[in-house]
XYZ file of C-alpha atoms in Angstrom:
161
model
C -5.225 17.621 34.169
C -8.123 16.442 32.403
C -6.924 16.123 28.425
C -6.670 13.121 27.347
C -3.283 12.589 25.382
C -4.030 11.500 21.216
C -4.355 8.360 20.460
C -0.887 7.437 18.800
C -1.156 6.377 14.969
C -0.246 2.488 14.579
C 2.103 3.548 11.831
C 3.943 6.101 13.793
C 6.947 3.668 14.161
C 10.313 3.111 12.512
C 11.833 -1.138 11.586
C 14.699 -1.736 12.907
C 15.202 -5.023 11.552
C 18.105 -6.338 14.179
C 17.828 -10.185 13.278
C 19.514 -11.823 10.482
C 17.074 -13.414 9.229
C 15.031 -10.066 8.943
C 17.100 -9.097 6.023
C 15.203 -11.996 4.360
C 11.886 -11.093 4.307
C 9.845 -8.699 2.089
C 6.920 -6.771 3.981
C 3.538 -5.863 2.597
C 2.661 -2.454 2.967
C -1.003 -2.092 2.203
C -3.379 1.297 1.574
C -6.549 0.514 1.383
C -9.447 3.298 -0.159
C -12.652 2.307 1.856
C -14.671 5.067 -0.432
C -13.633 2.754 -3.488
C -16.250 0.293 -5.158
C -18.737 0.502 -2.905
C -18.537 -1.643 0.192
C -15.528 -3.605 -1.674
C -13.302 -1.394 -0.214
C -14.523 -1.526 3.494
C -14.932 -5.436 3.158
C -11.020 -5.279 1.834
C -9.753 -2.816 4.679
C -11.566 -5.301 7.278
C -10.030 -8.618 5.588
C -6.732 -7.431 5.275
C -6.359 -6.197 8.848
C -7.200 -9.914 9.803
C -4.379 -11.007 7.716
C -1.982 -8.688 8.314
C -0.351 -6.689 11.438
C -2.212 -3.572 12.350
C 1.057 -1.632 10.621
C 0.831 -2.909 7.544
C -2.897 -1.997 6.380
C -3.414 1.758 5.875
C -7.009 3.143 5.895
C -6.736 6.210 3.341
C -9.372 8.040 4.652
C -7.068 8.776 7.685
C -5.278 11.554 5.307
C -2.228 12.272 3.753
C -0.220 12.334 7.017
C -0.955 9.355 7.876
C 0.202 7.653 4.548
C 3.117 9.687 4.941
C 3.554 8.111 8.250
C 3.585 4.381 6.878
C 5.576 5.124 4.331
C 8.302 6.626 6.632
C 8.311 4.082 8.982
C 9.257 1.934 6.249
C 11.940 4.065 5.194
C 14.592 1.698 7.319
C 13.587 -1.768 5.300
C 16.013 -2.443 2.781
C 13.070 -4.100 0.672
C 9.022 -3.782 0.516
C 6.279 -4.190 -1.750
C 3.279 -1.703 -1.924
C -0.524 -3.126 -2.438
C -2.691 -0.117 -3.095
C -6.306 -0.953 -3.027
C -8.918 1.380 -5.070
C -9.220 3.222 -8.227
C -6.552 4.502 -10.473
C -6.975 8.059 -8.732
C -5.913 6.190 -5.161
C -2.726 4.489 -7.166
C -1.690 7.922 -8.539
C -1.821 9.288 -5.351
C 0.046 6.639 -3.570
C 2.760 6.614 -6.457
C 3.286 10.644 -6.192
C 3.490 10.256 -2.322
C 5.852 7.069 -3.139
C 8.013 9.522 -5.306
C 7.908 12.960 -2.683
C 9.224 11.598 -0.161
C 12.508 10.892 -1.858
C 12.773 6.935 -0.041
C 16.471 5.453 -0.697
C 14.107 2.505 -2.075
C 11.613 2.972 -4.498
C 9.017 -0.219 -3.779
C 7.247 -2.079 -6.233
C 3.539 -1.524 -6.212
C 1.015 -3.922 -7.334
C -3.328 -3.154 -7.473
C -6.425 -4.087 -5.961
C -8.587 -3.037 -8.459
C -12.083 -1.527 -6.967
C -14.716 0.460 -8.282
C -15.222 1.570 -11.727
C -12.563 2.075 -14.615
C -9.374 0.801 -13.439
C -7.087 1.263 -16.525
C -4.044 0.842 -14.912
C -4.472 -2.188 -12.834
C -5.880 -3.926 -16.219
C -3.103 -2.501 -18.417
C 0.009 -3.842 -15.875
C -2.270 -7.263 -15.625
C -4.116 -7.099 -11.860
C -7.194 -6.829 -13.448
C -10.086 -4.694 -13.658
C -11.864 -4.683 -10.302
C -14.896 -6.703 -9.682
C -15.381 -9.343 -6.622
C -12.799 -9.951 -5.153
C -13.938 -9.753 -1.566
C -14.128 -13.413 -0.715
C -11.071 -14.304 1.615
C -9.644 -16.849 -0.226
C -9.167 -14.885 -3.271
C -7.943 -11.951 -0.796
C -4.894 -14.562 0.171
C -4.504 -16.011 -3.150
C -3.883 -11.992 -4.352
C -1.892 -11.227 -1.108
C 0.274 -14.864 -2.721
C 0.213 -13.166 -6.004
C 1.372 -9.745 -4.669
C 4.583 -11.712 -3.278
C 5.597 -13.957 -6.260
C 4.691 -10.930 -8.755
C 6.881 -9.642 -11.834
C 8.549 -6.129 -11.157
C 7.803 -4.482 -14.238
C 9.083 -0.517 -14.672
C 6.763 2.062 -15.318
C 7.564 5.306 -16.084
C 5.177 8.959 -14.485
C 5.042 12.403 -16.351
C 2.838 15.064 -15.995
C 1.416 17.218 -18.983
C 1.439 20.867 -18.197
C -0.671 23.127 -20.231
C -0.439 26.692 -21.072
């Protein structure tokens, strides 16, 4: 027949960590809002895939099902840390996505502050956005990112009426 099967999603996977020394190790998962700051975001999206396995960077302009996807296929790793690269809108979606899907680990998420406003990332101390592009300072954050403070933060929502 002449369809052409769909290209498969890089984050339609599952870790099964099976060595040892696996158990040791604390992944990155990264979303990354291209719309965000301009071209900041598309320069970040394109850095970070050089850095990083294909798996771990997720474009968020794919849709919801495909952060869905990353996040379930690291549903199996006892430990992970969440970079989410935009505005505060991306980081609130990321978080209620982070808190849907119920994971048996709830990640600790740190912020690339880009674009405009960015009132969370300054409050919790990433900073308020800016230039940031340069590689070096994209490794020195990814550095940061691992060494970084787990600080709680609690979510409610308002309802009016």
């Amino acid at each position: 027949s002449g369809k052409q099967r769909p290209h498969p999603s890089p984050h339609a996977f599952v870790f099964d960590p099976t060595v040892a020394a696996a158990h040791d190790v604390t992944p990155l998962l990264v979303f990354v809002n291209p719309g965000s700051g301009g071209r900041q975001g598309q320069a970040a999206l394109a850095q970070l895939r050089s850095l990083l396995s294909p798996q771990q960077v997720v474009d968020l302009t794919l849709g919801q099902s495909t952060l869905e996807e990353a996040l379930e296929s690291f549903r199996t790793v006892r430990r992970f840390r969440v970079l989410v690269c935009g505005g505060d809108g991306t980081v609130g979606w990321v978080l209620a996505m982070i808190d849907s899907l119920h994971l048996d680990y709830t990640p600790p998420v740190a912020i690339l502050p880009l674009g405009t406003g960015n009132d969370l990332a300054r409050e919790l101390g990433w900073g308020g956005g800016g230039r940031r592009g340069a590689h070096t300072r994209l490794v020195e954050l990814l550095t940061d990112v691992e060494r970084a403070q787990v600080t709680l933060l609690d979510r409610w929502t308002v309802r009016f009426g």
